[in-house]
CSV table of C-alpha atoms in Angstrom, one decimal:
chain,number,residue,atom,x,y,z
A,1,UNK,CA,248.5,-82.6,31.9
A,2,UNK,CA,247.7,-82.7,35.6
A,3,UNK,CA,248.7,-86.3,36.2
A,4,UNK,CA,249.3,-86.8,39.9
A,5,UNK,CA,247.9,-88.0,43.5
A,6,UNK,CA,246.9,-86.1,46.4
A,7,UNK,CA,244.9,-86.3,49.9
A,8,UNK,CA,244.0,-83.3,51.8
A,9,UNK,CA,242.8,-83.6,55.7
A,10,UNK,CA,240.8,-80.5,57.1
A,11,UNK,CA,241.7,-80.7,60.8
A,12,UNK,CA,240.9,-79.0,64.1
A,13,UNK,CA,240.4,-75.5,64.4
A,14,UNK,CA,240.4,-75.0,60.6
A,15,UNK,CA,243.8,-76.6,60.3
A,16,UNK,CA,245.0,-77.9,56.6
A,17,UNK,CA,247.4,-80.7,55.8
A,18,UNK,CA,248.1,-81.5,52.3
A,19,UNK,CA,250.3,-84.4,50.6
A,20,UNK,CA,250.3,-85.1,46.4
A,21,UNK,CA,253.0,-86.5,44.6
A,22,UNK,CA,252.9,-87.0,40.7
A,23,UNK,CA,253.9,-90.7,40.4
A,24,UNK,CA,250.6,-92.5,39.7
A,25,UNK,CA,251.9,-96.2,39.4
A,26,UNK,CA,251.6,-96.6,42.9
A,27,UNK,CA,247.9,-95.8,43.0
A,28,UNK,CA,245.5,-98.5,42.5
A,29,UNK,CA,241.5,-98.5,42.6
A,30,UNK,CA,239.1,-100.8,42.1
A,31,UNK,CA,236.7,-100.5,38.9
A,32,UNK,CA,233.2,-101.2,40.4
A,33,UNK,CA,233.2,-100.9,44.0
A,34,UNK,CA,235.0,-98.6,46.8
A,35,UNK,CA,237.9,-99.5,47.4
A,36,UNK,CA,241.0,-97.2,46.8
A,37,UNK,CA,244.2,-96.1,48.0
A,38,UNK,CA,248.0,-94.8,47.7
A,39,UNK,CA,251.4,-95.3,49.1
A,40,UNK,CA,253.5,-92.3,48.7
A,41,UNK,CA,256.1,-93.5,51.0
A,42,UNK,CA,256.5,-97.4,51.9
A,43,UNK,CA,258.0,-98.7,55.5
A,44,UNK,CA,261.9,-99.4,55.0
A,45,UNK,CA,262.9,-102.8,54.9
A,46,UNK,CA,260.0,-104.1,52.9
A,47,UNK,CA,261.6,-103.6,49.4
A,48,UNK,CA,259.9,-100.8,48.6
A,49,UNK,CA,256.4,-102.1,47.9
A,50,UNK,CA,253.3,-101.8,49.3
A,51,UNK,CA,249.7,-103.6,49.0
A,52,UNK,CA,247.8,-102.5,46.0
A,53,UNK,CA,244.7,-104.0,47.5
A,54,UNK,CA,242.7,-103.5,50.4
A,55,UNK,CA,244.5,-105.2,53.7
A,56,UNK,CA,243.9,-105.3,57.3
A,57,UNK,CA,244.8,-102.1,59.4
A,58,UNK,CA,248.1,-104.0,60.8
A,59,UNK,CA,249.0,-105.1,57.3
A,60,UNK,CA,248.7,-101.4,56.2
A,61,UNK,CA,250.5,-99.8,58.9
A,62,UNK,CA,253.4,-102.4,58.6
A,63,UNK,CA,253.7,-101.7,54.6
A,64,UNK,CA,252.7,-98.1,54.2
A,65,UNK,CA,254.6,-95.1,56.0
A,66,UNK,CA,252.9,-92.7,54.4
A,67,UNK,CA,249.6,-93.1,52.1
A,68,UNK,CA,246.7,-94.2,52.4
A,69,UNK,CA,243.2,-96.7,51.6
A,70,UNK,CA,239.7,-96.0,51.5
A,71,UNK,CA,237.1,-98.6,51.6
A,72,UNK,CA,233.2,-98.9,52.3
A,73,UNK,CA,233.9,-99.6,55.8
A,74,UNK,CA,237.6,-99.0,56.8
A,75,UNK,CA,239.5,-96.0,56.0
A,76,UNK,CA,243.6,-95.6,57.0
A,77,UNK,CA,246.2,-93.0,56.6
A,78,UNK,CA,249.0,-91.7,57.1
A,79,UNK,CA,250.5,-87.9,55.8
A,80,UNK,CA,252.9,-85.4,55.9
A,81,UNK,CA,253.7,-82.0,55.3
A,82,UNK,CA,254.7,-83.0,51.4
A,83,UNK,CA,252.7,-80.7,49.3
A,84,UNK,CA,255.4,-81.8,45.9
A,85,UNK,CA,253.9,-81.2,42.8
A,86,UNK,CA,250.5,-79.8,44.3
A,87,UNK,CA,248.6,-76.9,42.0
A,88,UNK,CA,248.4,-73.5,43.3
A,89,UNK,CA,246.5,-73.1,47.1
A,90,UNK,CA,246.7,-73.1,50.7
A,91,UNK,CA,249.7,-74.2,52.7
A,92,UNK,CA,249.2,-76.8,55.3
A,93,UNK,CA,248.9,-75.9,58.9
A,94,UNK,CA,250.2,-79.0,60.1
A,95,UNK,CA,253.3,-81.5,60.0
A,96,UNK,CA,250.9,-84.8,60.4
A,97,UNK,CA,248.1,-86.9,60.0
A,98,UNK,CA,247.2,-90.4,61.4
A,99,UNK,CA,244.3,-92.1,61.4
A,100,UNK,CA,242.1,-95.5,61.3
A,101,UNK,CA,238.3,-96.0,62.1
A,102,UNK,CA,235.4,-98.8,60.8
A,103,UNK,CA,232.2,-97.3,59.8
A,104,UNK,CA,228.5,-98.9,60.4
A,105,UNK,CA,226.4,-97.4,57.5
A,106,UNK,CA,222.7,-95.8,58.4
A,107,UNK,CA,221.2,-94.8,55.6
A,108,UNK,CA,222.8,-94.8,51.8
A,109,UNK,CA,221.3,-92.6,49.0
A,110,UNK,CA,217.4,-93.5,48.8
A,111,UNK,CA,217.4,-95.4,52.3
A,112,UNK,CA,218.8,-97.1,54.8
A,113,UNK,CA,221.7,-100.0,54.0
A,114,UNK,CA,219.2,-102.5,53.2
A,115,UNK,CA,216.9,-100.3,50.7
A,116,UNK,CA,217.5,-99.5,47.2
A,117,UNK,CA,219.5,-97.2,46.6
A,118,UNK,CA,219.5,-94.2,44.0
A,119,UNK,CA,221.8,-92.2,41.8
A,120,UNK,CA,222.3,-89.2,43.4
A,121,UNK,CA,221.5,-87.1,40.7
A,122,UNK,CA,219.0,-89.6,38.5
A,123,UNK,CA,219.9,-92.2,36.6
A,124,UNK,CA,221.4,-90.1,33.7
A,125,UNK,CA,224.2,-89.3,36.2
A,126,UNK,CA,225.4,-92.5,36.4
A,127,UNK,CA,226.2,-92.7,33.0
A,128,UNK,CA,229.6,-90.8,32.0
A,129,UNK,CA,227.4,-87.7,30.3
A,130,UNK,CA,227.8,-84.8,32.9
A,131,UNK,CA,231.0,-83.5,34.3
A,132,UNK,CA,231.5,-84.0,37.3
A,133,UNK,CA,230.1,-87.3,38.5
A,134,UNK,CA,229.0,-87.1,41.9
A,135,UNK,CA,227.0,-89.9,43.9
A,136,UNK,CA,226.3,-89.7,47.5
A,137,UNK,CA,227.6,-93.3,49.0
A,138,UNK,CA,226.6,-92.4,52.7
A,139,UNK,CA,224.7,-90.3,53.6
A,140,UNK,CA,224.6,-91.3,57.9
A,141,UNK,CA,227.0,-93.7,59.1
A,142,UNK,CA,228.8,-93.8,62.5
A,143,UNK,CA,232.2,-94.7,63.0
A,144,UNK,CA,234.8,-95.8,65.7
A,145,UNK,CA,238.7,-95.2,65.6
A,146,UNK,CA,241.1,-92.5,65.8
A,147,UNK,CA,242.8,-89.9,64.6
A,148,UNK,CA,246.2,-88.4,65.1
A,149,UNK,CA,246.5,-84.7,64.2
A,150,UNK,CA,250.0,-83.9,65.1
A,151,UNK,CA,250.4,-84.8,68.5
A,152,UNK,CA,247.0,-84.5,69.6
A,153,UNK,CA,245.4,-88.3,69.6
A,154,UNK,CA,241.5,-88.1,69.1
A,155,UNK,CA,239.6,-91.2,70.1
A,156,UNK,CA,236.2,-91.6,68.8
A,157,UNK,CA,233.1,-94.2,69.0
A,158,UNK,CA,230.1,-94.1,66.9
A,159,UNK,CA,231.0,-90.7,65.5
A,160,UNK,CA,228.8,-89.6,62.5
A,161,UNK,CA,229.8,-89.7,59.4
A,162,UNK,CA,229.2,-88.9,55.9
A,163,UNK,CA,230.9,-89.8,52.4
A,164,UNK,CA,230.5,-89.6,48.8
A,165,UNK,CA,232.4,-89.7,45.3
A,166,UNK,CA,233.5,-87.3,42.8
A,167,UNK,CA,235.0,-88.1,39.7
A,168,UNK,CA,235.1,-87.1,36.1
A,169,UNK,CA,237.3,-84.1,35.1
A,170,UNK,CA,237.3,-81.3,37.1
A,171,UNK,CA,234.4,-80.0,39.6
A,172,UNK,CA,231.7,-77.0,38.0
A,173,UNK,CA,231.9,-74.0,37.3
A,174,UNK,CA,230.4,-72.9,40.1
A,175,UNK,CA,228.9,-75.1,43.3
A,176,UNK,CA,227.2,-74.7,46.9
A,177,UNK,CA,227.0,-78.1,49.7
A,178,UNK,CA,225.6,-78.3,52.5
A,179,UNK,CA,225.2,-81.7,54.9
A,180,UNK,CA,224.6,-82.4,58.7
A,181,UNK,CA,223.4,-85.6,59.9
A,182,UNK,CA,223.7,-84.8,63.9
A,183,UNK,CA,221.3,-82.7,65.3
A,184,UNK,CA,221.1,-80.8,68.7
A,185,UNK,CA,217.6,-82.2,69.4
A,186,UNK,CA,216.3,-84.5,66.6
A,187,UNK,CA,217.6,-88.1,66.0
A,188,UNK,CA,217.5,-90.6,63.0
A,189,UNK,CA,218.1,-87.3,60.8
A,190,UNK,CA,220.6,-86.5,57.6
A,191,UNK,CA,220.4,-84.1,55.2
A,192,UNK,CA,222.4,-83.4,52.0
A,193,UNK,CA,222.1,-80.2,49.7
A,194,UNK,CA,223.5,-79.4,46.8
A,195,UNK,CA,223.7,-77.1,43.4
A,196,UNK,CA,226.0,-76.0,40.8
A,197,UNK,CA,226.6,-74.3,37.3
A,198,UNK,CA,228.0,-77.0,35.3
A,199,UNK,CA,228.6,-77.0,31.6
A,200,UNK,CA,226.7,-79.6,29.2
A,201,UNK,CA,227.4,-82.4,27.1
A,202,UNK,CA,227.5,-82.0,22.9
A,203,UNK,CA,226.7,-78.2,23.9
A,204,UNK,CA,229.6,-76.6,23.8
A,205,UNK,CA,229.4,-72.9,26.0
A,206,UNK,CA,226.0,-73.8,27.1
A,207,UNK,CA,225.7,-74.2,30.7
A,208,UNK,CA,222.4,-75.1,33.2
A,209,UNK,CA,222.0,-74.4,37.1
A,210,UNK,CA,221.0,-77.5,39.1
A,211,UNK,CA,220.6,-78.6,42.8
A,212,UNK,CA,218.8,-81.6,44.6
A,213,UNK,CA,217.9,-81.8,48.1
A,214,UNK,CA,217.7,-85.2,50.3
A,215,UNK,CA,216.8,-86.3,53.5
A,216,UNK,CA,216.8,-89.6,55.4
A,217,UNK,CA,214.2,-88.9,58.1
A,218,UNK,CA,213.2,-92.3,60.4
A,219,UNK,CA,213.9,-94.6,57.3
A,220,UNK,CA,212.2,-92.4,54.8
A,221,UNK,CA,213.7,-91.0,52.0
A,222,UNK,CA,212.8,-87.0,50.7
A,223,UNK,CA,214.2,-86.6,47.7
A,224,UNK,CA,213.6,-82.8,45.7
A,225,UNK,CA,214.9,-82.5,42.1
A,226,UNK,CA,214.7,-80.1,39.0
A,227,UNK,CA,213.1,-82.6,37.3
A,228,UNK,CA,210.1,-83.1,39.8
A,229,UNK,CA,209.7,-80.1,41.7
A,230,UNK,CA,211.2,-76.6,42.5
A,231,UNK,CA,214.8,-76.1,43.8
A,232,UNK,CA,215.8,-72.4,44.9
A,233,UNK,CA,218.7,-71.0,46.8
A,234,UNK,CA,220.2,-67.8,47.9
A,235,UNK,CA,224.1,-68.3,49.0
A,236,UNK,CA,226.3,-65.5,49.8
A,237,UNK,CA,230.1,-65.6,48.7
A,238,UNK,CA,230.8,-66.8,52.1
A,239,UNK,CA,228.7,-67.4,55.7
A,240,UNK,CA,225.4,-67.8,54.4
A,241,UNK,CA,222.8,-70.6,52.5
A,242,UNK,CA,219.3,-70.2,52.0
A,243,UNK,CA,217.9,-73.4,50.0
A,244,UNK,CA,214.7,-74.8,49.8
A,245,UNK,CA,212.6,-77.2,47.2
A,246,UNK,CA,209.3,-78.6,46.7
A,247,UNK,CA,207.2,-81.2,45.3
A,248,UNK,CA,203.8,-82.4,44.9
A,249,UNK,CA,204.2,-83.9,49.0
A,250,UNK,CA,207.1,-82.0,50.5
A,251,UNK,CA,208.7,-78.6,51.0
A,252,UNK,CA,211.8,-78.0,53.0
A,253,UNK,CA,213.7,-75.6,53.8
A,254,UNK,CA,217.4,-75.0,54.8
A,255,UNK,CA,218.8,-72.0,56.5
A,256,UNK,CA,222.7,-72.1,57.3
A,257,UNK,CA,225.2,-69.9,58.8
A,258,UNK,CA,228.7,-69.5,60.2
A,259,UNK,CA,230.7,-66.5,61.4
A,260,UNK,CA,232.9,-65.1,58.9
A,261,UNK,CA,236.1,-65.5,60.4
A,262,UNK,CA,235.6,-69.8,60.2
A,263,UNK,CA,236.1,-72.1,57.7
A,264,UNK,CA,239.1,-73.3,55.3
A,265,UNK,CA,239.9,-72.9,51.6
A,266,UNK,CA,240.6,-76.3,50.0
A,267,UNK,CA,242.1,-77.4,46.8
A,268,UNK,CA,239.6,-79.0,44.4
A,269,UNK,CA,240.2,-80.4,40.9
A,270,UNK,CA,240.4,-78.1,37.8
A,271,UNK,CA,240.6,-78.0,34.2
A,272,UNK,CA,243.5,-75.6,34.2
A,273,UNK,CA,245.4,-75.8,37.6
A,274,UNK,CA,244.9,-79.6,38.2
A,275,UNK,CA,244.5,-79.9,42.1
A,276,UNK,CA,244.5,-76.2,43.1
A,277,UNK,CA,242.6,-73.7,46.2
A,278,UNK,CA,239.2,-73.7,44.4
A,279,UNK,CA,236.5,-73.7,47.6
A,280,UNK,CA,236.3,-72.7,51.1
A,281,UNK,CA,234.6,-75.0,53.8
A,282,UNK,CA,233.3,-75.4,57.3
A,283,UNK,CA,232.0,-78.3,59.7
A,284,UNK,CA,230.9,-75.9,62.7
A,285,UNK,CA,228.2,-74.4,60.8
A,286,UNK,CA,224.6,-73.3,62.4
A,287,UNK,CA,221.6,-75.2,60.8
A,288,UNK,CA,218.1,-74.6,61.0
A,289,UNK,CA,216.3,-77.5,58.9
A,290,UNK,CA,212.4,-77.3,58.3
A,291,UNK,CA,210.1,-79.7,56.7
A,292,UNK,CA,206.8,-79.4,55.9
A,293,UNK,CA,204.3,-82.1,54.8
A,294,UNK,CA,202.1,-80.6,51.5
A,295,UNK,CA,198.3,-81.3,51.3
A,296,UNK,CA,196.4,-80.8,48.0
A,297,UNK,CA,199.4,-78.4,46.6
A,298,UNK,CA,199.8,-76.4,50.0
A,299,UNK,CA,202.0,-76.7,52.5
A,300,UNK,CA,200.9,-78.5,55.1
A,301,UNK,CA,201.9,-80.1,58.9
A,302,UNK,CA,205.3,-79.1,60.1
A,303,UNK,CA,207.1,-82.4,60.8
A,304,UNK,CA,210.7,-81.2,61.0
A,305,UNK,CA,212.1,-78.2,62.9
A,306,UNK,CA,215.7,-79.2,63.7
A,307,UNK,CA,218.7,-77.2,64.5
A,308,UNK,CA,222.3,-78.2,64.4
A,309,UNK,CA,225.4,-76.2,65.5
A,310,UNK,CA,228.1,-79.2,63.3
A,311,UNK,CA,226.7,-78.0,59.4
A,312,UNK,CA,229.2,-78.7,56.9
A,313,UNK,CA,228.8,-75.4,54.7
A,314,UNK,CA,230.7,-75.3,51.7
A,315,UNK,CA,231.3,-73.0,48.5
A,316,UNK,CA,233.0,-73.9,45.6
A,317,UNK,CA,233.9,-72.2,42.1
A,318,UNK,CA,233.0,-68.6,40.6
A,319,UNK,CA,232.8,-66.0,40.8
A,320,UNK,CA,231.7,-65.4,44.2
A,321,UNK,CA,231.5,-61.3,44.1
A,322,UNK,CA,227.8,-61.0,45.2
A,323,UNK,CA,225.2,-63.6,46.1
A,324,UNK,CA,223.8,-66.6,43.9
A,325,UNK,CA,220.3,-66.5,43.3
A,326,UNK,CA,219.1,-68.6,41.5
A,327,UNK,CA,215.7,-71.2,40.6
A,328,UNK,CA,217.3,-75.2,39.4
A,329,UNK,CA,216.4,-75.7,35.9
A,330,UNK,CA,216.8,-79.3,34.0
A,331,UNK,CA,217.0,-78.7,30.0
A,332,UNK,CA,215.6,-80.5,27.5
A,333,UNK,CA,216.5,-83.5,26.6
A,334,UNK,CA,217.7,-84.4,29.7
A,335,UNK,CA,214.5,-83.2,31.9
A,336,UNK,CA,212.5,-85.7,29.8
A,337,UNK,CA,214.9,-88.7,29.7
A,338,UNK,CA,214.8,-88.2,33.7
A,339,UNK,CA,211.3,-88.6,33.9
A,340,UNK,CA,211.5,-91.8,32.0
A,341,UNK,CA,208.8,-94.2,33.0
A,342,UNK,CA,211.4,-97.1,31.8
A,343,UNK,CA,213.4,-98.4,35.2
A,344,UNK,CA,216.6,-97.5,34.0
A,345,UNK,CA,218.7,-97.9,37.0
A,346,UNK,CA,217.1,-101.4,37.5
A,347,UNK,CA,218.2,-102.2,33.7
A,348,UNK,CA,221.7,-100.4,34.5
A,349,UNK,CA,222.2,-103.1,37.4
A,350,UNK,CA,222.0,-106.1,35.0
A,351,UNK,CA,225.1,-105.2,32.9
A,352,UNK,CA,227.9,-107.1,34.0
A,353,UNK,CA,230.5,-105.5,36.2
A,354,UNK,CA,233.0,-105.5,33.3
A,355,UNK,CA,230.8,-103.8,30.9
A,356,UNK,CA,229.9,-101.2,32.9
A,357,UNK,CA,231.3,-97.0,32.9
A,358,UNK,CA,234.4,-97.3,35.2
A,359,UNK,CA,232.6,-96.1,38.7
A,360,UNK,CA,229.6,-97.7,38.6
């Protein structure tokens, strides 16, 4: 019903730059590993086709006027002011978008690059069971390029730099984020927050609140889950996040805030509109980040007390008309086949490639 392709950019100063088209045969996108991308318009003279594969940053340039590809470590684009066949939403701000920059990774989703690393939201997640999918790919990495936001060239080395994928049908019903891995005053740092009111599978009209914390702290990995501890939040419809979470060895806390004249609404992908104006972000939010070590059930030794002034704050869904209290829950069955003693994800990696949930 919503068939189609799109790329959004949120620039400087809360500037928006949107591009979708609904031919789909020039997409392409590799089944078990990141690599993705689009051409929506192709250089003249090269016979109207473009690389359905991931090429060198001169190859791409040279084949692709407008588009773009996405992989692990290189990401390229190029967009204009097209909006075409785009679902109801903002209206970009600007008339173009260039860009190309590597990426080192720091620290994945359980550790750095060379540790195991974990579905984002347990092992259950990675099978196609919940809607949305969502796994955190990197959480710290720095890159170096540039960027080319109308006609303002940005240059950049060793930026940080976060990513992750979506993917199923639409987003929830309701959803909060909040990441920042550069802090004014504490290194080797990342955090990633997250919750939402999504619907469940063979339940039809039931629905469960969730939301995980993680943080890569000096090559350890913090993880707080429904499943294994307690996950509380208090967001406001806009300019403020209160989360925290516990377990039997850590508590931390997140307090965020941003002024309420900042941020940009975004389109996000819905069951009814397709690609529509569905949440509102920010990447100049105000972070406080506390982490405490527990001893015997109490909280212990403060080891954390960072502050950031570069947040990315985000709220997504609805409604939004008064703040969103709530405590994460997990419901049976799923809270039990979480806790699983079997190691799932290690059995998960045996299955060939080709057998495998397109994704994984």
């Amino acid at each position: 019903q919503f068939s189609g392709v799109g790329a959004q950019v949120m620039g400087p100063g809360d500037g928006y730059l949107v591009q979708h088209s609904r031919l789909v045969k020039p997409f392409w996108g590799e089944r078990s590993r990141l690599a993705l991308g689009n051409c929506f318009e192709p250089v003249a003279g090269q016979g109207g086709q473009a690389p359905k594969r991931l090429v060198s940053e001169d190859l791409f340039f040279k084949s692709v006027e407008e588009g773009f590809q996405v992989g692990a470590l290189q990401h390229q684009g190029a967009l204009m002011n097209r909006p075409g066949s785009v679902g109801p939403g903002p209206k970009s701000t600007a008339t173009s978008c260039k860009w190309s920059y590597t990426t080192r990774p720091v620290y994945g989703w359980g550790g750095g690059v060379d540790s195991k690393q974990l579905s984002t939201a347990g092992w259950l997640a990675a099978l196609p069971v919940f809607e949305p999918h969502w796994q955190v790919l990197m959480s710290k990495g720095l890159s170096t390029g540039w960027i080319e936001w109308d006609d303002k060239r940005f240059e950049f080395e060793d930026a940080p730099t976060y990513s992750e994928k979506n993917w199923g049908g639409a987003f929830p019903l309701k959803w909060f984020w909040v990441q920042c891995n550069s802090f004014s005053d504490t290194e080797d740092l990342s955090v990633t927050a997250g919750g939402g009111r999504r619907e469940l599978p063979f339940l039809p009209g039931a629905t469960e609140n969730v939301a995980l914390i993680g943080v890569h702290y000096r090559g350890e990995f913090i993880g707080l889950v429904p499943w294994e501890g307690v996950i509380q939040w208090e967001i406001a419809p806009w300019g403020s996040w209160e989360v925290s979470g516990s377990s039997s060895k850590w508590h931390v806390q997140l307090s965020a805030s941003c002024q309420a004249d900042v941020g940009t609404k975004l389109r996000a992908p819905t069951v009814d509109m397709g690609l529509a104006g569905f949440c509102k972000d920010t990447f100049s939010g105000n972070l406080n980040l506390r982490i405490w070590k527990n001893s015997a059930g109490q909280r212990g030794e403060l080891v954390v007390d960072a502050k950031s002034t570069q947040a990315a704050l985000e709220v997504g869904g609805g409604p939004w008309w008064e703040s969103w209290k709530e405590t994460a829950e997990m419901k049976e069955p799923f809270r039990t086949f979480l806790n699983s003693p079997l190691p799932i994800e290690d059995i998960l990696e045996e299955i060939p490639s080709v057998l495998r949930p397109p994704g994984l």
